[in-house]
Short mmCIF file of C-alpha atoms in Angstrom, two decimals:
data_model
loop_
_atom_site.label_atom_id
_atom_site.label_comp_id
_atom_site.label_asym_id
_atom_site.label_seq_id
_atom_site.Cartn_x
_atom_site.Cartn_y
_atom_site.Cartn_z
CA MET A 1 128.20 114.23 96.92
CA ALA A 2 124.68 113.70 97.05
CA PRO A 3 123.87 109.98 95.89
CA LYS A 4 122.61 109.35 92.55
CA ARG A 5 118.77 109.11 92.76
CA LYS A 6 117.32 105.65 91.45
CA LYS A 7 114.71 105.46 88.50
CA ILE A 8 111.53 103.31 89.71
CA ALA A 9 108.84 102.45 87.27
CA VAL A 10 105.65 101.34 88.93
CA ILE A 11 103.42 99.70 86.39
CA GLY A 12 99.95 100.32 87.29
CA ALA A 13 98.12 103.10 88.84
CA GLY A 14 95.30 101.32 90.83
CA ILE A 15 95.23 101.06 94.60
CA CYS A 16 97.80 99.23 94.89
CA GLY A 17 100.14 101.42 92.68
CA MET A 18 99.18 104.70 94.30
CA ILE A 19 100.13 103.26 97.76
CA SER A 20 103.53 102.32 96.38
CA LEU A 21 104.00 105.91 94.71
CA VAL A 22 103.40 107.50 97.99
CA SER A 23 105.78 104.99 99.65
CA LEU A 24 108.59 105.79 97.72
CA GLU A 25 108.28 109.31 97.86
CA GLU A 26 107.65 109.43 101.13
CA GLU A 27 110.99 107.87 101.19
CA GLY A 28 112.67 110.00 99.00
CA GLY A 29 115.43 109.09 96.51
CA PHE A 30 113.80 108.15 93.56
CA ASP A 31 112.83 109.33 89.95
CA LEU A 32 109.48 107.69 89.97
CA VAL A 33 107.35 107.04 87.12
CA CYS A 34 104.06 105.41 86.90
CA PHE A 35 102.22 103.50 83.72
CA GLU A 36 98.91 103.15 83.66
CA LYS A 37 97.16 101.64 80.38
CA THR A 38 93.72 103.56 81.01
CA ASP A 39 93.11 107.65 81.06
CA GLN A 40 92.23 107.32 84.90
CA PRO A 41 93.93 106.38 88.25
CA GLY A 42 92.59 104.19 90.94
CA GLY A 43 92.11 100.88 89.24
CA THR A 44 88.92 98.93 90.14
CA TRP A 45 87.67 101.76 92.34
CA CYS A 46 87.43 103.83 89.45
CA TYR A 47 83.99 103.29 88.06
CA ARG A 48 83.93 102.41 84.43
CA GLU A 49 80.74 101.90 82.62
CA VAL A 50 82.88 99.53 79.70
CA PRO A 51 84.86 96.79 81.86
CA GLU A 52 88.62 96.19 79.89
CA GLU A 53 90.37 93.12 80.36
CA GLY A 54 93.27 93.21 83.05
CA VAL A 55 91.68 96.27 84.75
CA GLY A 56 89.45 95.84 87.83
CA SER A 57 85.77 96.39 87.77
CA THR A 58 82.83 97.20 89.93
CA MET A 59 78.99 97.65 89.15
CA PRO A 60 77.73 100.95 90.24
CA THR A 61 76.30 99.77 93.62
CA THR A 62 79.48 98.19 94.73
CA ILE A 63 80.29 99.05 98.30
CA LEU A 64 83.57 98.36 100.27
CA ASN A 65 83.72 94.43 101.85
CA HIS A 66 85.74 96.11 104.79
CA SER A 67 84.79 99.24 106.67
CA LYS A 68 86.85 102.15 107.03
CA GLU A 69 88.74 102.00 109.37
CA ILE A 70 89.97 98.68 109.54
CA GLY A 71 90.77 99.18 105.46
CA ALA A 72 92.66 102.89 106.69
CA MET A 73 96.11 104.05 105.51
CA SER A 74 98.32 104.10 109.12
CA ASN A 75 98.88 107.79 108.48
CA PHE A 76 96.03 108.86 106.93
CA PRO A 77 92.74 108.29 108.76
CA PRO A 78 89.43 108.60 106.53
CA LYS A 79 87.27 111.53 107.86
CA LYS A 80 85.01 111.10 110.89
CA GLU A 81 81.92 111.77 108.50
CA SER A 82 83.08 109.27 105.66
CA ASN A 83 80.30 106.41 105.51
CA ASN A 84 82.20 103.28 107.25
CA PHE A 85 81.49 101.15 104.32
CA MET A 86 81.85 103.51 101.73
CA LYS A 87 80.76 103.96 97.98
CA HIS A 88 82.99 102.71 95.28
CA ARG A 89 83.54 106.98 94.66
CA GLU A 90 84.29 107.55 97.86
CA ILE A 91 86.63 105.08 98.22
CA TYR A 92 88.39 106.43 94.98
CA GLU A 93 87.99 110.06 96.60
CA TYR A 94 89.72 108.61 99.68
CA PHE A 95 92.64 107.59 97.65
CA MET A 96 92.64 109.94 95.49
CA ASP A 97 93.35 112.76 98.40
CA TYR A 98 95.73 109.82 99.90
CA SER A 99 97.68 110.31 96.97
CA ARG A 100 97.75 113.77 95.74
CA GLY A 101 101.15 114.49 95.69
CA VAL A 102 102.46 111.50 93.33
CA LEU A 103 99.55 111.91 90.36
CA LYS A 104 101.89 114.08 88.74
CA CYS A 105 104.18 110.48 88.29
CA ILE A 106 101.33 109.27 86.38
CA GLN A 107 101.58 108.61 82.80
CA PHE A 108 98.11 107.47 81.45
CA ASN A 109 97.05 105.54 78.33
CA MET A 110 100.65 103.47 78.77
CA GLU A 111 100.64 100.91 78.21
CA VAL A 112 103.60 98.39 79.35
CA LEU A 113 104.72 96.06 76.48
CA LYS A 114 107.59 93.99 78.13
CA VAL A 115 110.09 94.05 81.14
CA ARG A 116 113.53 92.65 80.54
CA ARG A 117 116.52 92.45 82.37
CA SER A 118 119.02 94.42 80.92
CA ASP A 119 122.13 93.69 79.45
CA ASP A 120 123.90 94.38 82.98
CA TYR A 121 121.44 92.96 85.08
CA GLU A 122 123.86 90.50 86.94
CA LYS A 123 125.95 93.97 87.79
CA THR A 124 123.26 96.50 88.37
CA GLY A 125 119.82 94.47 88.83
CA LYS A 126 118.61 97.31 86.47
CA TRP A 127 115.49 96.58 83.82
CA ARG A 128 114.67 97.50 80.43
CA VAL A 129 111.00 98.48 80.01
CA THR A 130 109.19 98.89 76.84
CA VAL A 131 105.55 100.90 76.60
CA LYS A 132 103.17 101.85 74.05
CA ASN A 133 101.65 105.48 74.22
CA ARG A 134 97.72 103.80 73.36
CA LEU A 135 96.69 106.88 71.70
CA SER A 136 99.49 107.69 69.49
CA GLY A 137 100.92 103.82 69.28
CA GLU A 138 104.32 104.85 69.82
CA THR A 139 106.69 103.04 71.34
CA SER A 140 109.87 103.29 73.52
CA THR A 141 112.18 101.70 75.84
CA HIS A 142 113.92 102.99 79.00
CA VAL A 143 116.44 101.37 81.84
CA TYR A 144 115.16 101.66 85.44
CA ASP A 145 116.81 100.79 89.04
CA GLY A 146 113.27 98.89 89.91
CA VAL A 147 110.27 98.12 88.57
CA LEU A 148 107.03 97.37 91.01
CA VAL A 149 104.12 95.41 89.49
CA CYS A 150 100.85 96.88 90.63
CA ILE A 151 98.25 95.24 87.70
CA GLY A 152 96.43 93.36 90.67
CA HIS A 153 95.11 89.69 90.02
CA ILE A 154 91.34 90.26 90.26
CA ASN A 155 90.88 91.57 86.67
CA ARG A 156 91.39 88.51 84.32
CA PRO A 157 87.88 86.49 84.15
CA LYS A 158 87.95 83.03 84.83
CA MET A 159 85.35 81.20 82.51
CA PRO A 160 84.00 77.64 83.35
CA SER A 161 83.24 75.01 80.70
CA PHE A 162 80.05 73.00 81.07
CA PRO A 163 78.92 70.19 79.08
CA GLY A 164 76.39 71.64 76.39
CA GLN A 165 77.44 74.85 77.33
CA ASP A 166 77.72 75.89 73.27
CA LEU A 167 73.94 74.48 73.04
CA PHE A 168 72.45 77.08 75.27
CA GLN A 169 70.69 79.83 73.87
CA GLY A 170 70.60 82.20 76.42
CA ARG A 171 72.99 84.70 77.56
CA ILE A 172 76.12 83.95 79.79
CA MET A 173 78.11 86.56 80.91
CA HIS A 174 80.72 86.98 83.78
CA THR A 175 80.52 89.13 86.65
CA HIS A 176 83.28 91.46 85.21
CA SER A 177 80.88 92.64 83.00
CA LEU A 178 78.07 92.94 84.93
CA LYS A 179 77.08 96.91 85.30
CA GLY A 180 73.50 96.55 85.72
CA VAL A 181 70.33 94.50 85.79
CA SER A 182 67.59 95.70 84.39
CA PHE A 183 68.40 93.11 81.07
CA CYS A 184 67.12 90.23 83.78
CA LYS A 185 63.72 92.57 83.86
CA ASP A 186 61.08 89.39 84.58
CA LYS A 187 63.38 86.67 83.40
CA THR A 188 64.83 83.63 85.31
CA VAL A 189 68.73 84.38 86.44
CA VAL A 190 71.27 81.73 87.79
CA VAL A 191 74.39 82.94 89.24
CA VAL A 192 77.31 80.34 89.44
CA GLY A 193 79.69 81.11 92.46
CA MET A 194 78.70 81.93 96.25
CA GLY A 195 81.30 84.76 96.61
CA CYS A 196 81.14 87.92 97.17
CA SER A 197 80.75 88.82 93.47
CA GLY A 198 78.11 85.51 93.49
CA LEU A 199 76.14 87.17 96.27
CA ASP A 200 75.69 91.04 94.64
CA ALA A 201 75.25 89.66 91.43
CA ALA A 202 71.99 87.27 92.95
CA VAL A 203 70.73 90.03 95.15
CA GLU A 204 70.81 92.73 92.50
CA THR A 205 69.24 90.98 90.23
CA SER A 206 66.71 89.46 92.36
CA ASN A 207 65.19 92.92 92.71
CA VAL A 208 63.88 93.08 88.83
CA ALA A 209 64.17 89.40 88.17
CA LYS A 210 61.08 86.93 88.07
CA GLN A 211 63.87 84.32 89.67
CA VAL A 212 67.09 83.78 90.57
CA TYR A 213 69.38 80.65 91.39
CA LEU A 214 72.44 80.58 92.75
CA SER A 215 74.64 77.80 91.87
CA THR A 216 77.48 76.62 94.52
CA ARG A 217 79.12 73.55 94.70
CA SER A 218 80.40 74.37 98.44
CA GLY A 219 78.64 76.61 99.98
CA ALA A 220 79.28 79.43 101.95
CA HIS A 221 79.86 81.03 104.94
CA VAL A 222 78.04 84.24 104.78
CA ILE A 223 78.66 87.66 106.66
CA ASN A 224 76.66 90.87 107.67
CA ARG A 225 78.55 94.06 107.46
CA VAL A 226 76.87 94.75 109.97
CA GLY A 227 77.25 93.03 113.44
CA HIS A 228 76.07 93.49 116.78
CA ARG A 229 74.59 96.65 117.99
CA GLY A 230 74.86 97.84 114.57
CA LEU A 231 78.59 98.25 114.60
CA PRO A 232 80.80 97.02 111.55
CA THR A 233 81.27 93.37 111.93
CA ASP A 234 84.89 93.64 111.20
CA THR A 235 85.39 96.04 113.85
CA LEU A 236 84.34 93.82 116.38
CA VAL A 237 86.36 90.81 114.86
CA PHE A 238 88.98 91.59 113.78
CA ARG A 239 91.09 92.15 116.79
CA ARG A 240 94.18 90.74 117.78
CA TYR A 241 93.23 88.69 120.83
CA LEU A 242 90.95 86.90 118.30
CA CYS A 243 92.47 86.45 115.10
CA GLN A 244 95.42 85.29 116.82
CA LEU A 245 94.14 82.52 118.48
CA LEU A 246 94.99 81.07 114.90
CA ASP A 247 98.34 81.02 115.88
CA PHE A 248 98.00 78.98 119.24
CA LEU A 249 94.48 76.68 117.88
CA PRO A 250 93.59 74.54 115.11
CA TYR A 251 91.90 76.61 112.57
CA LYS A 252 88.74 74.26 112.96
CA VAL A 253 88.51 74.73 116.41
CA VAL A 254 88.48 78.93 115.83
CA GLY A 255 86.44 78.34 112.45
CA TRP A 256 83.65 76.06 114.82
CA PHE A 257 84.35 78.39 117.71
CA PHE A 258 83.23 81.69 115.44
CA GLU A 259 80.59 79.42 113.67
CA SER A 260 78.41 78.70 116.98
CA THR A 261 78.94 81.87 118.57
CA TYR A 262 78.27 84.41 116.27
CA LEU A 263 77.23 83.32 112.69
CA ASP A 264 74.76 80.74 113.11
CA LEU A 265 73.49 83.82 115.70
CA GLN A 266 72.38 85.63 112.72
CA PHE A 267 71.31 82.72 110.44
CA ASP A 268 72.24 79.02 111.23
CA GLN A 269 74.43 77.93 108.12
CA ARG A 270 72.70 74.51 108.46
CA MET A 271 69.35 76.32 106.97
CA TYR A 272 71.05 76.72 104.02
CA ALA A 273 69.76 74.63 101.17
CA VAL A 274 73.47 74.05 100.07
CA LYS A 275 75.40 74.14 103.27
CA PRO A 276 78.71 75.21 103.90
CA ASN A 277 80.77 71.77 103.11
CA HIS A 278 84.05 73.57 105.04
CA SER A 279 85.27 75.26 108.40
CA PHE A 280 85.07 78.95 108.37
CA PHE A 281 88.92 79.68 108.11
CA SER A 282 89.63 76.99 105.70
CA LYS A 283 87.86 79.40 102.60
CA ASP A 284 87.16 82.97 101.89
CA PRO A 285 83.60 83.89 103.57
CA ALA A 286 81.28 85.73 101.29
CA LEU A 287 79.74 89.14 102.75
CA ASN A 288 75.93 90.20 101.87
CA ASP A 289 73.50 91.74 103.95
CA GLN A 290 70.35 91.17 101.94
CA PHE A 291 71.14 87.27 101.87
CA GLY A 292 69.46 86.23 103.87
CA SER A 293 66.33 88.19 103.75
CA LYS A 294 66.27 86.97 99.61
CA LEU A 295 66.59 83.39 100.75
CA LEU A 296 63.59 84.16 103.30
CA SER A 297 61.10 85.20 100.56
CA GLY A 298 62.31 82.54 97.76
CA SER A 299 63.34 86.01 95.47
CA VAL A 300 66.91 83.62 95.65
CA ILE A 301 66.99 79.99 96.13
CA GLN A 302 70.46 77.89 96.21
CA LYS A 303 71.08 75.13 93.94
CA PRO A 304 73.72 72.64 93.60
CA ASN A 305 76.75 73.24 91.07
CA ILE A 306 75.26 72.71 87.31
CA GLN A 307 75.58 69.46 85.86
CA ARG A 308 75.07 70.41 82.16
CA PHE A 309 73.69 73.20 79.91
CA THR A 310 70.45 72.34 77.72
CA LYS A 311 69.07 74.24 74.96
CA ASN A 312 67.02 76.33 77.25
CA GLY A 313 68.61 76.09 80.32
CA VAL A 314 70.70 74.23 83.32
CA ILE A 315 70.06 70.61 84.88
CA PHE A 316 71.60 71.12 88.61
CA GLU A 317 73.41 67.99 90.31
CA GLY A 318 70.69 65.44 91.34
CA ASP A 319 67.80 68.13 90.06
CA GLU A 320 65.85 68.44 86.39
CA VAL A 321 66.01 70.78 83.94
CA THR A 322 65.64 74.55 84.84
CA GLU A 323 64.66 76.79 82.28
CA CYS A 324 66.72 80.33 82.51
CA ASP A 325 67.18 83.34 80.12
CA VAL A 326 70.71 84.50 81.82
CA VAL A 327 73.67 82.97 83.24
CA ILE A 328 76.01 84.82 85.21
CA MET A 329 79.06 83.30 86.34
CA ALA A 330 80.92 84.67 89.26
CA THR A 331 83.63 82.34 89.10
CA GLY A 332 86.39 84.24 90.07
CA TYR A 333 89.62 85.53 88.52
CA THR A 334 93.11 84.07 86.72
CA TRP A 335 96.08 85.70 87.13
CA LYS A 336 99.11 86.81 84.48
CA PHE A 337 101.71 89.54 84.25
CA PRO A 338 101.73 89.33 80.34
CA PHE A 339 105.03 91.63 79.93
CA LEU A 340 107.42 90.41 82.18
CA GLU A 341 110.04 87.95 81.28
CA GLU A 342 109.43 84.54 81.09
CA GLY A 343 110.79 82.77 84.28
CA ILE A 344 110.60 85.74 86.34
CA VAL A 345 107.31 84.74 88.41
CA MET A 346 107.59 80.76 88.72
CA LYS A 347 105.56 78.26 89.60
CA GLU A 348 107.07 75.35 90.75
CA GLU A 349 104.51 71.86 91.48
CA GLY A 350 101.31 74.18 92.07
CA ARG A 351 103.68 76.79 94.35
CA ILE A 352 104.02 80.28 93.28
CA ASN A 353 107.79 80.81 94.38
CA LEU A 354 107.46 84.84 95.54
CA TYR A 355 109.25 85.59 99.11
CA LYS A 356 106.37 86.70 101.13
CA CYS A 357 104.43 87.00 98.24
CA MET A 358 106.71 89.63 96.43
CA PHE A 359 109.98 88.92 95.46
CA PRO A 360 111.21 86.13 93.21
CA PRO A 361 113.48 84.19 95.39
CA HIS A 362 116.07 83.10 92.01
CA LEU A 363 117.03 86.61 91.17
CA PRO A 364 120.28 88.13 92.33
CA HIS A 365 119.21 91.41 92.74
CA ALA A 366 115.88 92.44 94.93
CA THR A 367 114.58 94.96 92.54
CA LEU A 368 111.39 93.84 91.03
CA ALA A 369 108.55 93.33 93.41
CA ILE A 370 104.90 91.70 92.68
CA MET A 371 102.64 93.89 94.88
CA GLY A 372 98.99 93.17 96.31
CA PHE A 373 98.91 90.02 94.62
CA LEU A 374 97.47 88.59 97.52
CA LEU A 375 94.59 86.60 98.88
CA THR A 376 93.89 88.48 102.12
CA PHE A 377 91.69 86.92 105.12
CA GLY A 378 90.64 90.66 106.34
CA PRO A 379 91.21 93.90 104.61
CA ALA A 380 93.81 93.88 101.94
CA PHE A 381 94.73 97.54 102.03
CA PRO A 382 96.95 97.53 105.11
CA SER A 383 98.97 94.75 103.59
CA GLY A 384 99.19 96.18 100.38
CA GLU A 385 100.49 99.41 102.43
CA LEU A 386 103.26 97.45 104.61
CA GLN A 387 105.01 96.20 101.06
CA ALA A 388 104.65 99.11 100.02
CA ARG A 389 106.76 100.70 103.15
CA TRP A 390 108.89 97.48 102.91
CA VAL A 391 109.81 97.60 99.47
CA ALA A 392 110.85 101.33 99.60
CA GLN A 393 113.78 100.32 102.35
CA VAL A 394 114.49 97.50 99.71
CA LEU A 395 115.23 99.98 97.05
CA ALA A 396 116.70 102.34 99.26
CA GLY A 397 119.42 99.83 100.52
CA LYS A 398 118.35 100.40 103.66
CA CYS A 399 116.70 96.28 104.33
CA LYS A 400 118.48 93.04 102.15
CA LEU A 401 116.37 89.83 101.64
CA PRO A 402 117.91 86.62 103.10
CA SER A 403 119.57 83.82 100.86
CA LYS A 404 118.03 82.22 98.10
CA GLU A 405 117.70 79.01 100.17
CA VAL A 406 115.96 81.06 103.22
CA MET A 407 113.39 82.32 100.81
CA LEU A 408 112.62 79.45 99.38
CA LYS A 409 112.40 77.23 102.73
CA ASP A 410 109.76 80.30 104.13
CA ILE A 411 107.72 79.74 100.31
CA LYS A 412 107.16 76.25 100.86
CA ARG A 413 106.70 76.83 104.57
CA ARG A 414 103.52 78.71 103.63
CA HIS A 415 102.67 77.20 100.59
CA GLU A 416 102.45 73.87 102.48
CA ASN A 417 100.42 75.04 105.81
CA ASN A 418 97.87 77.10 103.07
CA VAL A 419 97.69 73.94 100.97
CA SER A 420 96.71 71.93 104.14
CA ARG A 421 93.97 74.92 105.43
CA PHE A 422 92.45 75.76 102.37
CA GLY A 423 93.61 72.82 99.95
CA PRO A 424 95.04 73.09 96.11
CA SER A 425 94.46 76.29 93.77
CA ASP A 426 95.98 78.53 92.04
CA LYS A 427 96.33 81.23 94.26
CA THR A 428 96.94 79.29 97.34
CA THR A 429 100.53 80.08 97.81
CA VAL A 430 99.72 83.89 98.64
CA ARG A 431 96.76 83.00 100.91
CA VAL A 432 97.49 85.24 103.92
CA ASP A 433 95.51 86.13 107.40
CA CYS A 434 95.63 89.90 107.70
CA ILE A 435 96.73 90.81 111.29
CA GLN A 436 99.73 88.16 111.37
CA TYR A 437 100.99 89.07 107.49
CA CYS A 438 101.05 92.52 108.48
CA ASP A 439 103.22 91.65 111.40
CA GLU A 440 105.55 89.85 109.48
CA ILE A 441 105.84 92.42 106.46
CA ALA A 442 106.34 95.13 109.47
CA SER A 443 108.66 93.30 111.47
CA GLN A 444 111.28 93.38 108.39
CA PHE A 445 111.51 96.92 108.30
CA GLY A 446 111.17 97.56 112.21
CA ALA A 447 107.64 98.96 112.09
CA LYS A 448 105.95 96.09 113.89
CA PRO A 449 104.55 97.69 117.25
CA ASN A 450 106.78 96.62 120.16
CA LEU A 451 103.94 95.31 122.42
CA PHE A 452 105.58 94.11 125.66
CA LYS A 453 107.22 97.84 125.77
CA ILE A 454 104.22 99.35 125.42
CA LEU A 455 102.60 97.14 127.77
CA PHE A 456 104.92 99.06 130.46
CA THR A 457 105.07 102.17 128.94
CA ASP A 458 101.40 102.99 127.77
CA PRO A 459 98.91 100.09 129.16
CA LYS A 460 96.12 102.19 127.76
CA LEU A 461 97.54 101.96 124.35
CA PHE A 462 97.88 98.03 124.62
CA LEU A 463 94.72 97.10 126.14
CA LYS A 464 93.79 99.49 122.86
CA ILE A 465 96.27 97.29 120.24
CA ILE A 466 95.24 93.52 121.88
CA PHE A 467 91.26 94.16 122.52
CA GLY A 468 90.47 97.14 120.03
CA PRO A 469 89.82 96.99 116.65
CA SER A 470 92.85 95.82 114.57
CA VAL A 471 93.73 99.47 113.01
CA SER A 472 97.06 99.96 110.43
CA TYR A 473 97.67 103.00 112.70
CA GLN A 474 99.61 101.01 115.25
CA TYR A 475 102.42 100.05 112.29
CA ARG A 476 103.35 103.97 112.59
CA LEU A 477 104.25 103.79 116.06
CA GLN A 478 107.87 102.90 115.29
CA GLY A 479 109.89 102.31 112.71
CA PRO A 480 111.37 104.32 109.43
CA HIS A 481 108.32 106.92 108.87
CA SER A 482 106.34 106.45 112.15
CA TRP A 483 103.81 108.64 113.01
CA LYS A 484 103.25 111.15 116.07
CA GLY A 485 99.11 111.18 115.04
CA ALA A 486 99.49 107.42 115.35
CA ARG A 487 98.79 106.62 118.72
CA GLU A 488 95.55 109.36 118.67
CA ALA A 489 94.41 107.75 116.00
CA ILE A 490 94.30 104.38 117.77
CA MET A 491 92.85 105.74 120.56
CA THR A 492 90.04 107.21 118.83
CA SER A 493 89.28 105.09 115.82
CA MET A 494 85.93 103.84 117.68
CA ASP A 495 85.00 107.49 117.47
CA ARG A 496 84.68 107.68 113.57
CA VAL A 497 83.37 104.49 113.87
CA VAL A 498 80.08 105.74 115.31
CA TRP A 499 79.90 109.24 114.04
CA PRO A 500 78.76 109.43 110.67
CA MET A 501 75.32 107.98 112.15
CA THR A 502 75.36 109.39 115.34
CA LYS A 503 77.11 112.46 115.40
CA ARG A 504 78.66 111.27 118.82
CA LYS A 505 81.58 110.13 119.92
CA ALA A 506 81.75 106.30 121.02
CA ALA A 507 81.44 106.77 124.70
CA GLU A 508 78.62 108.90 124.68
CA VAL A 509 76.50 105.50 122.60
CA GLN A 510 78.34 102.90 124.87
CA ASP A 511 75.74 100.82 126.82
CA GLY A 512 76.23 101.06 130.83
CA PHE A 513 77.16 97.50 132.68
CA PHE A 514 74.05 96.57 133.83
CA ARG A 515 72.61 97.06 129.80
CA ARG A 516 75.23 94.49 128.58
CA LEU A 517 74.54 92.31 131.35
CA ILE A 518 70.69 92.03 130.20
CA HIS A 519 71.97 91.39 126.47
CA ALA A 520 74.01 88.66 127.74
CA LEU A 521 71.88 86.63 130.26
CA LEU A 522 68.79 87.26 126.82
CA ARG A 523 71.37 85.66 124.40
CA LEU A 524 71.53 82.54 126.99
CA ILE A 525 68.11 82.40 127.17
CA LEU A 526 66.59 83.02 123.73
CA PRO A 527 66.69 80.45 121.17
#
């Protein structure tokens, strides 16, 4: 007799939700339903002219922060013709192609109102899910064997409050609502926050504004997407032999080395009016390719934190009144799971109690997981996919979680390490380094590559995994649902990187030894 199929509810059809559906479908044995509150899948990467709270938002000009190969799904390499840094519509098309087989599982315009433990939860681990049809207003409740929460955490704007802010007669908004910049034409704009969204807002508005001021408390290390020889920076930096230095050396030492040998050669951070007051690896870096030129042209002027607002402007710390017309808050997002039963996701002593940033450790059944609730130092998609592959194994009964005591110890260790490195914040617990976290999750279900074995059985592949770009295909070399094409995808990843620009393979555009030697010598000699 065939085992009974488990009913699984996936909440949210953004990227994380679609990845979860694909992984569950790949494992098989599940009846899947996905509740999406909007009328389209894709979450953040489905461009919407009108933003909605609880749904990610992008500008018309938004492009991805990581390159296509570094952020690819483990068995779905991007087309070689695809741009390395995809526009939002290209990302949307990529994931629509990837998840085409599970789109039938999505119910649109369905808002989840409640997720509660069922009456027999202690015995079965089942959940009662109540949803509302946003078109008809009808509500319904069904019981599921498992629930995956995939609503993201970069969708509820965090608005700061400054003294005198209510006196300001200009316009105040959050980057979550920023869809165009025409309203800034010939106006003076203040952007608060120097993360990726803040830099994008400052650069975009400076194209039409009279003047843009960028206010920041702590500064930021800014990275160009374009790296040495015109290659994507992340394909050069996210390599095992470099990233895993963090496992052996103090993060401040590794950060100083990276700043001195790479970042400062592009734009010396000491030239910023507000210099970063932290190590590179103790806060998220910001990515922007035009920020340096905007500073040099004076289109964007760095300023310290806002001390207070006035009727017609702001006063920066240690400065006089700066008149302005528009203030754009690029101040991040808070997190909330409003439909979850109270006490499911617990916060204790500033720590979010989720095992591996996914499972509430106090629940006796591993039938609910929070997916994609990560702040990843590096690309987020590979981490999210490995989470989905692992949870599919857990729900299938092929993997088990450790005891509550072991899980809490792991949570506390991660939180304490993160606090010492990043400082306390509301999301400190869920900060992870991409390669280390991917290895950590892959090892839970046997998908972490056996590098020692590969060293002796396939030395070329070993060298590529260690010294080449760290791509997700390596997690399909072994374990559940391994992929025969994984090795070739790893070995040819750089071919897909250079093809959109050159229409050639990587080896055909690679410099010879003598030319590389000359370049190295020039970098030593030139200031």
